[in-house]
GROMACS .gro file of C-alpha atoms in nm:
model
  452
    1MET     CA    1   1.862  -0.680  -1.063
    2ARG     CA    2   1.839  -0.315  -0.969
    3LYS     CA    3   1.977  -0.210  -1.307
    4ILE     CA    4   1.624  -0.148  -1.425
    5SER     CA    5   1.749   0.071  -1.709
    6LEU     CA    6   1.846  -0.250  -1.893
    7LEU     CA    7   1.487  -0.369  -1.892
    8LEU     CA    8   1.363  -0.025  -1.989
    9THR     CA    9   1.597  -0.024  -2.289
   10PHE     CA   10   1.467  -0.367  -2.386
   11ALA     CA   11   1.110  -0.243  -2.349
   12LEU     CA   12   1.178   0.051  -2.578
   13VAL     CA   13   1.337  -0.173  -2.841
   14VAL     CA   14   1.038  -0.408  -2.833
   15ALA     CA   15   0.798  -0.116  -2.853
   16LEU     CA   16   0.971   0.011  -3.166
   17THR     CA   17   1.021  -0.321  -3.344
   18VAL     CA   18   0.717  -0.527  -3.259
   19PRO     CA   19   0.471  -0.354  -3.498
   20ALA     CA   20   0.652  -0.516  -3.789
   21PHE     CA   21   0.550  -0.857  -3.660
   22ALA     CA   22   0.200  -0.765  -3.546
   23ALA     CA   23   0.024  -0.943  -3.827
   24VAL     CA   24   0.209  -1.267  -3.761
   25ASP     CA   25   0.219  -1.282  -3.383
   26ASN     CA   26  -0.117  -1.124  -3.296
   27VAL     CA   27   0.049  -0.828  -3.131
   28GLU     CA   28  -0.164  -0.539  -3.010
   29ILE     CA   29  -0.032  -0.207  -2.887
   30THR     CA   30  -0.250   0.006  -2.662
   31GLY     CA   31  -0.167   0.296  -2.440
   32GLU     CA   32  -0.277   0.587  -2.232
   33VAL     CA   33  -0.165   0.947  -2.234
   34GLU     CA   34  -0.226   1.116  -1.901
   35THR     CA   35  -0.185   1.494  -1.874
   36VAL     CA   36  -0.154   1.603  -1.513
   37PHE     CA   37  -0.169   1.943  -1.348
   38GLU     CA   38  -0.119   1.974  -0.973
   39ILE     CA   39  -0.089   2.269  -0.741
   40GLY     CA   40  -0.040   2.250  -0.365
   41HIS     CA   41   0.029   2.465  -0.060
   42TYR     CA   42   0.197   2.366   0.267
   43GLY     CA   43   0.137   2.686   0.466
   44GLU     CA   44   0.390   2.850   0.696
   45ASP     CA   45   0.503   2.530   0.871
   46GLU     CA   46   0.584   2.298   0.582
   47ASP     CA   47   0.726   2.015   0.794
   48THR     CA   48   0.417   1.994   1.016
   49THR     CA   49   0.187   2.002   0.712
   50ALA     CA   50   0.387   1.718   0.553
   51GLU     CA   51   0.348   1.517   0.873
   52LEU     CA   52  -0.028   1.573   0.855
   53TRP     CA   53  -0.045   1.458   0.491
   54GLN     CA   54   0.136   1.131   0.566
   55GLU     CA   55  -0.116   1.013   0.827
   56GLY     CA   56  -0.266   0.666   0.776
   57ASP     CA   57  -0.623   0.792   0.731
   58VAL     CA   58  -0.513   1.074   0.497
   59LEU     CA   59  -0.261   0.982   0.222
   60ASP     CA   60  -0.109   0.687   0.416
   61ILE     CA   61   0.244   0.734   0.283
   62ASP     CA   62   0.589   0.742   0.440
   63LEU     CA   63   0.791   1.058   0.492
   64PRO     CA   64   1.153   1.050   0.377
   65GLU     CA   65   1.413   0.927   0.621
   66ALA     CA   66   1.787   0.977   0.629
   67GLY     CA   67   1.924   0.805   0.319
   68ASP     CA   68   1.582   0.698   0.189
   69ARG     CA   69   1.336   0.909  -0.010
   70LYS     CA   70   1.052   0.669   0.085
   71ASP     CA   71   0.722   0.800  -0.062
   72GLY     CA   72   0.844   1.154  -0.121
   73ASP     CA   73   0.717   1.150  -0.481
   74ASP     CA   74   0.361   1.084  -0.364
   75PHE     CA   75   0.321   1.404  -0.163
   76PRO     CA   76   0.147   1.701  -0.329
   77ALA     CA   77   0.383   1.921  -0.528
   78GLU     CA   78   0.366   2.299  -0.511
   79LYS     CA   79   0.332   2.292  -0.889
   80ALA     CA   80   0.362   2.013  -1.142
   81PHE     CA   81   0.248   2.012  -1.504
   82TYR     CA   82   0.355   1.701  -1.690
   83GLN     CA   83   0.246   1.418  -1.913
   84THR     CA   84   0.264   1.045  -1.856
   85ILE     CA   85   0.261   0.809  -2.153
   86ASN     CA   86   0.183   0.445  -2.076
   87LEU     CA   87   0.233   0.181  -2.345
   88ASN     CA   88   0.096  -0.170  -2.324
   89ILE     CA   89   0.212  -0.430  -2.576
   90THR     CA   90   0.027  -0.762  -2.571
   91GLY     CA   91   0.053  -1.065  -2.793
   92ASN     CA   92   0.058  -1.442  -2.808
   93VAL     CA   93   0.254  -1.716  -2.976
   94ASP     CA   94   0.081  -2.055  -2.959
   95ASN     CA   95  -0.032  -2.081  -2.594
   96ILE     CA   96   0.211  -1.822  -2.459
   97ASN     CA   97   0.083  -1.472  -2.388
   98PHE     CA   98   0.299  -1.171  -2.312
   99ASP     CA   99   0.224  -0.825  -2.181
  100LEU     CA  100   0.480  -0.547  -2.171
  101ALA     CA  101   0.368  -0.242  -1.975
  102VAL     CA  102   0.595   0.060  -2.016
  103ASP     CA  103   0.547   0.386  -1.827
  104THR     CA  104   0.725   0.694  -1.951
  105ILE     CA  105   0.721   1.046  -1.813
  106THR     CA  106   0.785   1.372  -1.989
  107ASN     CA  107   0.764   1.695  -1.794
  108SER     CA  108   0.786   1.926  -2.091
  109PHE     CA  109   0.515   2.173  -1.996
  110ALA     CA  110   0.667   2.341  -1.689
  111GLU     CA  111   0.940   2.286  -1.436
  112ALA     CA  112   0.805   2.125  -1.119
  113THR     CA  113   0.841   2.306  -0.788
  114ARG     CA  114   0.840   2.106  -0.468
  115VAL     CA  115   0.849   2.154  -0.092
  116LEU     CA  116   1.159   2.075   0.113
  117TYR     CA  117   1.111   1.845   0.411
  118SER     CA  118   1.385   1.998   0.622
  119ASN     CA  119   1.413   1.708   0.869
  120THR     CA  120   1.588   1.495   0.605
  121GLY     CA  121   1.658   1.739   0.321
  122TYR     CA  122   1.436   1.566   0.062
  123ASP     CA  123   1.189   1.743  -0.166
  124LEU     CA  124   0.823   1.641  -0.155
  125GLY     CA  125   0.626   1.600  -0.475
  126GLU     CA  126   0.672   1.459  -0.823
  127ASN     CA  127   1.046   1.396  -0.850
  128ASP     CA  128   1.098   1.513  -1.207
  129ASP     CA  129   1.190   1.878  -1.251
  130THR     CA  130   1.341   1.848  -1.596
  131ASN     CA  131   1.184   1.910  -1.931
  132GLN     CA  132   1.345   1.601  -2.082
  133PHE     CA  133   1.188   1.275  -2.189
  134LYS     CA  134   1.241   1.017  -1.917
  135MET     CA  135   1.179   0.643  -1.899
  136ASP     CA  136   1.013   0.550  -1.572
  137THR     CA  137   0.906   0.187  -1.518
  138ALA     CA  138   0.848  -0.130  -1.716
  139LEU     CA  139   0.692  -0.468  -1.639
  140LEU     CA  140   0.703  -0.774  -1.864
  141THR     CA  141   0.445  -1.046  -1.793
  142VAL     CA  142   0.457  -1.382  -1.972
  143THR     CA  143   0.187  -1.645  -1.911
  144ASN     CA  144   0.075  -1.984  -2.035
  145ASP     CA  145  -0.184  -2.228  -1.906
  146VAL     CA  146  -0.004  -2.296  -1.576
  147SER     CA  147   0.273  -2.040  -1.529
  148THR     CA  148   0.319  -1.663  -1.493
  149LEU     CA  149   0.649  -1.477  -1.508
  150LYS     CA  150   0.677  -1.110  -1.411
  151ALA     CA  151   1.001  -0.917  -1.459
  152GLY     CA  152   1.068  -0.550  -1.400
  153ASP     CA  153   0.896  -0.300  -1.171
  154LEU     CA  154   0.668  -0.494  -0.937
  155ASN     CA  155   0.474  -0.212  -0.774
  156GLY     CA  156   0.273  -0.291  -0.464
  157THR     CA  157   0.446  -0.625  -0.404
  158LYS     CA  158   0.286  -0.834  -0.129
  159VAL     CA  159   0.454  -1.141   0.016
  160ASP     CA  160   0.366  -1.161   0.388
  161LYS     CA  161   0.291  -0.899   0.650
  162TYR     CA  162   0.614  -0.985   0.834
  163PHE     CA  163   0.836  -0.988   0.524
  164ILE     CA  164   0.731  -0.758   0.238
  165ASN     CA  165   0.391  -0.591   0.234
  166ASP     CA  166   0.270  -0.352  -0.037
  167GLU     CA  167   0.611  -0.222  -0.147
  168ASP     CA  168   0.744  -0.105  -0.481
  169MET     CA  169   1.008  -0.361  -0.579
  170GLU     CA  170   1.211  -0.456  -0.883
  171GLY     CA  171   1.297  -0.808  -0.990
  172VAL     CA  172   1.149  -1.136  -1.109
  173ASP     CA  173   0.842  -1.317  -0.970
  174ILE     CA  174   0.739  -1.659  -1.107
  175THR     CA  175   0.431  -1.868  -1.022
  176THR     CA  176   0.355  -2.211  -1.165
  177THR     CA  177   0.178  -2.540  -1.093
  178VAL     CA  178   0.359  -2.874  -1.087
  179ALA     CA  179   0.159  -3.193  -1.017
  180ASP     CA  180  -0.121  -2.998  -0.843
  181VAL     CA  181   0.134  -2.809  -0.631
  182ASP     CA  182   0.140  -2.429  -0.660
  183VAL     CA  183   0.492  -2.287  -0.657
  184ARG     CA  184   0.605  -1.926  -0.633
  185SER     CA  185   0.964  -1.805  -0.657
  186PHE     CA  186   1.094  -1.449  -0.655
  187VAL     CA  187   1.411  -1.241  -0.646
  188LEU     CA  188   1.349  -0.876  -0.556
  189GLY     CA  189   1.533  -0.555  -0.481
  190LYS     CA  190   1.443  -0.198  -0.401
  191ASP     CA  191   1.553   0.089  -0.620
  192GLU     CA  192   1.868   0.264  -0.492
  193LYS     CA  193   1.888   0.029  -0.192
  194GLU     CA  194   2.132  -0.255  -0.125
  195ASP     CA  195   1.866  -0.492   0.009
  196ASP     CA  196   1.798  -0.818  -0.177
  197PHE     CA  197   1.499  -1.044  -0.113
  198TYR     CA  198   1.453  -1.408  -0.212
  199GLY     CA  199   1.161  -1.641  -0.160
  200VAL     CA  200   1.001  -1.974  -0.248
  201THR     CA  201   0.651  -2.089  -0.151
  202VAL     CA  202   0.498  -2.431  -0.216
  203ALA     CA  203   0.122  -2.481  -0.169
  204LYS     CA  204  -0.092  -2.796  -0.185
  205ASP     CA  205  -0.471  -2.808  -0.168
  206PHE     CA  206  -0.603  -3.112   0.024
  207GLY     CA  207  -0.969  -3.025  -0.015
  208ALA     CA  208  -1.083  -2.876   0.314
  209THR     CA  209  -0.729  -2.763   0.399
  210LYS     CA  210  -0.462  -2.586   0.198
  211LEU     CA  211  -0.103  -2.601   0.328
  212THR     CA  212   0.172  -2.362   0.218
  213GLY     CA  213   0.540  -2.391   0.302
  214LYS     CA  214   0.749  -2.076   0.277
  215LEU     CA  215   1.117  -1.991   0.272
  216TYR     CA  216   1.222  -1.625   0.266
  217HIS     CA  217   1.568  -1.471   0.280
  218ALA     CA  218   1.674  -1.107   0.302
  219ARG     CA  219   2.024  -0.967   0.255
  220GLU     CA  220   2.107  -0.621   0.378
  221ALA     CA  221   2.447  -0.459   0.421
  222ALA     CA  222   2.459  -0.532   0.793
  223GLU     CA  223   2.231  -0.834   0.831
  224LYS     CA  224   2.108  -1.157   0.670
  225VAL     CA  225   1.764  -1.279   0.775
  226THR     CA  226   1.585  -1.609   0.699
  227ASP     CA  227   1.220  -1.701   0.756
  228LEU     CA  228   1.086  -2.058   0.743
  229ALA     CA  229   0.707  -2.075   0.766
  230LEU     CA  230   0.403  -2.300   0.738
  231GLU     CA  231   0.055  -2.165   0.668
  232ALA     CA  232  -0.274  -2.356   0.685
  233LYS     CA  233  -0.612  -2.244   0.558
  234SER     CA  234  -0.896  -2.477   0.659
  235THR     CA  235  -1.270  -2.489   0.601
  236VAL     CA  236  -1.382  -2.668   0.915
  237SER     CA  237  -1.750  -2.650   0.824
  238ASN     CA  238  -1.986  -2.446   0.609
  239ALA     CA  239  -1.989  -2.186   0.885
  240LEU     CA  240  -1.632  -2.192   1.020
  241THR     CA  241  -1.302  -2.114   0.846
  242VAL     CA  242  -0.967  -2.100   1.025
  243ASN     CA  243  -0.633  -1.967   0.898
  244GLY     CA  244  -0.302  -1.995   1.078
  245GLN     CA  245   0.066  -1.932   1.013
  246LEU     CA  246   0.385  -2.004   1.207
  247ALA     CA  247   0.718  -1.856   1.096
  248PHE     CA  248   1.066  -1.906   1.243
  249ASN     CA  249   1.298  -1.610   1.204
  250SER     CA  250   1.678  -1.619   1.214
  251ALA     CA  251   1.916  -1.321   1.190
  252LYS     CA  252   2.274  -1.425   1.118
  253GLU     CA  253   2.490  -1.129   1.222
  254ALA     CA  254   2.280  -1.055   1.531
  255ASP     CA  255   2.282  -1.429   1.611
  256THR     CA  256   1.916  -1.426   1.715
  257THR     CA  257   1.619  -1.654   1.652
  258SER     CA  258   1.254  -1.569   1.700
  259SER     CA  259   0.907  -1.651   1.571
  260PHE     CA  260   0.583  -1.511   1.430
  261PHE     CA  261   0.245  -1.675   1.488
  262ASN     CA  262  -0.099  -1.571   1.368
  263VAL     CA  263  -0.432  -1.752   1.380
  264ASN     CA  264  -0.768  -1.610   1.279
  265ALA     CA  265  -1.117  -1.754   1.247
  266ASN     CA  266  -1.441  -1.654   1.080
  267TYR     CA  267  -1.773  -1.803   1.196
  268VAL     CA  268  -2.111  -1.744   1.031
  269LEU     CA  269  -2.338  -1.750   1.334
  270THR     CA  270  -2.660  -1.669   1.147
  271ASP     CA  271  -2.759  -1.520   0.813
  272MET     CA  272  -2.728  -1.181   0.981
  273VAL     CA  273  -2.428  -1.222   1.213
  274THR     CA  274  -2.068  -1.321   1.142
  275VAL     CA  275  -1.813  -1.341   1.424
  276ARG     CA  276  -1.437  -1.291   1.375
  277GLY     CA  277  -1.137  -1.349   1.598
  278GLU     CA  278  -0.758  -1.315   1.569
  279PHE     CA  279  -0.451  -1.377   1.781
  280GLU     CA  280  -0.101  -1.272   1.677
  281THR     CA  281   0.228  -1.288   1.859
  282VAL     CA  282   0.573  -1.174   1.745
  283GLY     CA  283   0.871  -1.289   1.944
  284GLU     CA  284   1.156  -1.097   2.096
  285ASP     CA  285   1.441  -1.017   1.851
  286PHE     CA  286   1.221  -1.076   1.544
  287VAL     CA  287   1.387  -0.908   1.241
  288SER     CA  288   1.184  -0.797   0.942
  289TYR     CA  289   1.201  -0.559   0.646
  290TYR     CA  290   0.917  -0.349   0.499
  291ASN     CA  291   0.664  -0.519   0.725
  292ASP     CA  292   0.306  -0.434   0.818
  293LEU     CA  293   0.333  -0.541   1.181
  294GLU     CA  294   0.207  -0.338   1.473
  295LYS     CA  295   0.559  -0.333   1.617
  296ASP     CA  296   0.886  -0.468   1.486
  297ASP     CA  297   0.901  -0.737   1.756
  298ASP     CA  298   0.794  -0.860   2.100
  299TYR     CA  299   0.417  -0.796   2.105
  300ASN     CA  300   0.082  -0.975   2.127
  301LYS     CA  301  -0.237  -0.881   1.946
  302PHE     CA  302  -0.593  -0.993   2.030
  303ASN     CA  303  -0.896  -0.906   1.817
  304VAL     CA  304  -1.265  -0.994   1.827
  305GLY     CA  305  -1.521  -0.857   1.587
  306SER     CA  306  -1.863  -0.905   1.434
  307ASP     CA  307  -2.045  -0.813   1.115
  308PHE     CA  308  -2.419  -0.748   1.145
  309ALA     CA  309  -2.618  -0.748   0.820
  310LEU     CA  310  -2.899  -0.518   0.934
  311ASN     CA  311  -3.066  -0.544   0.592
  312ASP     CA  312  -2.971  -0.564   0.226
  313ASN     CA  313  -2.841  -0.206   0.231
  314ASN     CA  314  -2.675  -0.172   0.572
  315THR     CA  315  -2.397  -0.368   0.743
  316LEU     CA  316  -2.263  -0.277   1.086
  317LYS     CA  317  -1.911  -0.385   1.184
  318ALA     CA  318  -1.769  -0.382   1.536
  319ASP     CA  319  -1.411  -0.461   1.644
  320TYR     CA  320  -1.221  -0.464   1.969
  321THR     CA  321  -0.841  -0.500   1.956
  322VAL     CA  322  -0.575  -0.518   2.227
  323TYR     CA  323  -0.200  -0.479   2.168
  324ASP     CA  324   0.053  -0.566   2.436
  325HIS     CA  325   0.414  -0.467   2.370
  326ALA     CA  326   0.673  -0.602   2.611
  327ASN     CA  327   0.887  -0.287   2.620
  328ASP     CA  328   0.603  -0.039   2.679
  329PRO     CA  329   0.427   0.035   3.009
  330GLU     CA  330   0.064   0.028   2.891
  331LYS     CA  331  -0.151  -0.189   2.665
  332LYS     CA  332  -0.306  -0.032   2.357
  333ASN     CA  333  -0.684  -0.082   2.318
  334ALA     CA  334  -0.894   0.004   2.014
  335ILE     CA  335  -1.270   0.000   1.963
  336LYS     CA  336  -1.408   0.059   1.612
  337LEU     CA  337  -1.763   0.080   1.481
  338ALA     CA  338  -1.833   0.109   1.108
  339LEU     CA  339  -2.149   0.124   0.900
  340ASP     CA  340  -2.152   0.037   0.529
  341ASN     CA  341  -2.458   0.171   0.351
  342THR     CA  342  -2.597   0.163  -0.001
  343THR     CA  343  -2.879   0.402  -0.085
  344GLY     CA  344  -2.975   0.431  -0.448
  345ALA     CA  345  -2.671   0.563  -0.636
  346PHE     CA  346  -2.487   0.639  -0.309
  347THR     CA  347  -2.231   0.410  -0.146
  348ASN     CA  348  -2.150   0.537   0.203
  349THR     CA  349  -1.920   0.443   0.489
  350ALA     CA  350  -1.916   0.591   0.838
  351SER     CA  351  -1.683   0.482   1.116
  352VAL     CA  352  -1.557   0.593   1.455
  353GLU     CA  353  -1.251   0.446   1.626
  354PHE     CA  354  -1.130   0.517   1.976
  355THR     CA  355  -0.782   0.405   2.073
  356LYS     CA  356  -0.668   0.419   2.434
  357ASN     CA  357  -0.293   0.440   2.499
  358ASN     CA  358  -0.215   0.471   2.130
  359GLY     CA  359   0.147   0.542   2.222
  360TYR     CA  360   0.156   0.253   2.470
  361GLU     CA  361   0.158   0.503   2.757
  362GLU     CA  362  -0.101   0.706   2.943
  363ASN     CA  363  -0.257   1.015   2.786
  364THR     CA  364  -0.196   0.904   2.429
  365ASP     CA  365  -0.559   0.849   2.333
  366ILE     CA  366  -0.689   0.924   1.984
  367THR     CA  367  -1.035   0.928   1.829
  368VAL     CA  368  -1.086   0.905   1.452
  369LEU     CA  369  -1.414   0.986   1.277
  370THR     CA  370  -1.438   0.895   0.908
  371LEU     CA  371  -1.717   0.966   0.660
  372GLU     CA  372  -1.695   0.858   0.296
  373SER     CA  373  -1.946   0.876   0.013
  374GLU     CA  374  -1.948   0.786  -0.355
  375TYR     CA  375  -2.231   0.903  -0.580
  376ALA     CA  376  -2.275   0.748  -0.924
  377MET     CA  377  -2.446   1.046  -1.080
  378SER     CA  378  -2.471   0.864  -1.412
  379ASP     CA  379  -2.296   0.596  -1.614
  380ILE     CA  380  -2.023   0.847  -1.701
  381THR     CA  381  -1.991   1.063  -1.388
  382THR     CA  382  -1.896   0.970  -1.031
  383ILE     CA  383  -1.853   1.209  -0.738
  384THR     CA  384  -1.661   1.119  -0.421
  385ALA     CA  385  -1.624   1.290  -0.084
  386LYS     CA  386  -1.432   1.210   0.234
  387LEU     CA  387  -1.403   1.362   0.581
  388VAL     CA  388  -1.157   1.245   0.847
  389LYS     CA  389  -1.127   1.409   1.187
  390GLN     CA  390  -0.869   1.289   1.438
  391ALA     CA  391  -0.849   1.414   1.795
  392ALA     CA  392  -0.546   1.332   2.011
  393ASP     CA  393  -0.458   1.382   2.376
  394ASP     CA  394  -0.132   1.541   2.480
  395VAL     CA  395   0.167   1.310   2.459
  396SER     CA  396   0.427   1.523   2.639
  397ALA     CA  397   0.737   1.589   2.431
  398ASN     CA  398   0.735   1.311   2.172
  399ASN     CA  399   0.471   1.475   1.948
  400ASP     CA  400   0.401   1.153   1.760
  401TYR     CA  401   0.026   1.202   1.736
  402VAL     CA  402  -0.155   1.478   1.559
  403LYS     CA  403  -0.491   1.648   1.560
  404TYR     CA  404  -0.632   1.718   1.217
  405THR     CA  405  -0.933   1.763   0.994
  406TYR     CA  406  -0.903   1.631   0.640
  407LEU     CA  407  -1.142   1.692   0.352
  408ALA     CA  408  -1.130   1.546   0.001
  409ALA     CA  409  -1.365   1.571  -0.296
  410GLY     CA  410  -1.334   1.417  -0.639
  411LEU     CA  411  -1.503   1.415  -0.977
  412ASP     CA  412  -1.449   1.138  -1.234
  413HIS     CA  413  -1.613   1.208  -1.568
  414LYS     CA  414  -1.598   1.000  -1.886
  415LEU     CA  415  -1.597   1.235  -2.184
  416SER     CA  416  -1.604   0.953  -2.440
  417ASP     CA  417  -1.515   0.587  -2.471
  418ASN     CA  418  -1.143   0.666  -2.461
  419ILE     CA  419  -1.126   1.002  -2.284
  420SER     CA  420  -1.183   1.065  -1.914
  421TRP     CA  421  -1.123   1.354  -1.679
  422ASN     CA  422  -1.049   1.317  -1.308
  423THR     CA  423  -1.016   1.600  -1.058
  424GLU     CA  424  -0.952   1.577  -0.683
  425ALA     CA  425  -0.925   1.855  -0.427
  426LYS     CA  426  -0.780   1.798  -0.077
  427TYR     CA  427  -0.753   2.013   0.231
  428ILE     CA  428  -0.599   1.945   0.572
  429THR     CA  429  -0.550   2.148   0.885
  430GLY     CA  430  -0.419   2.042   1.225
  431SER     CA  431  -0.141   2.042   1.476
  432ASN     CA  432   0.087   1.807   1.661
  433SER     CA  433  -0.066   1.664   1.975
  434ASP     CA  434   0.060   1.926   2.222
  435ASP     CA  435  -0.038   2.214   1.990
  436THR     CA  436   0.316   2.354   1.963
  437ASP     CA  437   0.317   2.338   1.579
  438ASP     CA  438   0.031   2.403   1.338
  439GLY     CA  439   0.001   2.293   0.978
  440GLU     CA  440  -0.239   2.370   0.695
  441GLY     CA  441  -0.228   2.246   0.338
  442ASN     CA  442  -0.434   2.198   0.027
  443SER     CA  443  -0.391   2.054  -0.318
  444LEU     CA  444  -0.574   2.033  -0.647
  445LYS     CA  445  -0.484   1.764  -0.898
  446THR     CA  446  -0.654   1.718  -1.231
  447LYS     CA  447  -0.587   1.451  -1.495
  448LEU     CA  448  -0.698   1.413  -1.853
  449LYS     CA  449  -0.664   1.053  -1.972
  450VAL     CA  450  -0.672   0.957  -2.338
  451SER     CA  451  -0.648   0.589  -2.424
  452PHE     CA  452  -0.571   0.440  -2.762
   0.00000   0.00000   0.00000
């Protein structure tokens, strides 16, 4: 399954041979050539700057860990000048449609230079420092009236927040409908990792309520984990919708069992006010891979929120969330206010979030201010801007929380129907929470896209 080179070879063969049959099988070949230039600086303290870049309100990516490169490719490179060629081959035979998306990279313009993250010894930045043609990813999608099959690189795979959430995976994912029952089955793996993931979901719509049964299984070198779950989505009335899910978790080698439970509701109080609520609990000894949980196990989460439609152009959102982790001395509390605004060609968002005991102990408070704006200057030009400022209290010696100011500005311009130019500049400065280490970085990335 992880031998993705086999699929890439197949993709190349199809790309070369399919034009001969285009007239018969309605095959169309399209593509995009993307020329990328990036330059970045990490300042004197490269490790601290990397830790600033990875923050959730900045690039929201994972730093490398021992034995795992994680999102190392997605950090700014010191210098990268390369070209990406994306081919898309589509066609149909009777009622069967296929789509073969092939990404290839050639870095023939200049050798990339990257920054070393010394904590784990991995380089940060585009991981291609050769001047040779290189196959990257491929995804084959086959569909008919009721079924979809995807095979290859399944980027951004989402299964469930406690199993796999927004991860780059490789494998096969099939969805189909049998007698009004929606079925999904998948077999996945992660590049250069020994983990395997299997799953089957079966969903039935009963009108006001949709029930989904789920069976997930993960195999890792030291552990085998199984999840059995039931999810219900119900429209109680025109104003009230309720969703809930209960999952039982079993880890074989550790000989533990646990559970995950989440229920959330949405109630339209008036035309102007919508009220939201959520409760989530994860049991002790819960085992999960690539999850999006607050903690790996043993915590409770409570959330209440409201959306206020002030007028057609302004919506105010307010949320209060409490997290209680059994192994930590303090509860974590978060209050967030956000305003979504549309004014002419501007789309704006402003938010402030204060989190008390962010590290589940005293004096680990953070405040995050975010301002975002998008200006549609014309039908062909869009300008974006973003400011994030995070302030953090001292957290003694663990240094998990940082203080930073992040600025980003972008320009997306359409030169013609098939040519566009995108440029984004980013700057960040900050320090770890007790001010012992300072970081400062910037990057400029520009892309010229030509489609055919």
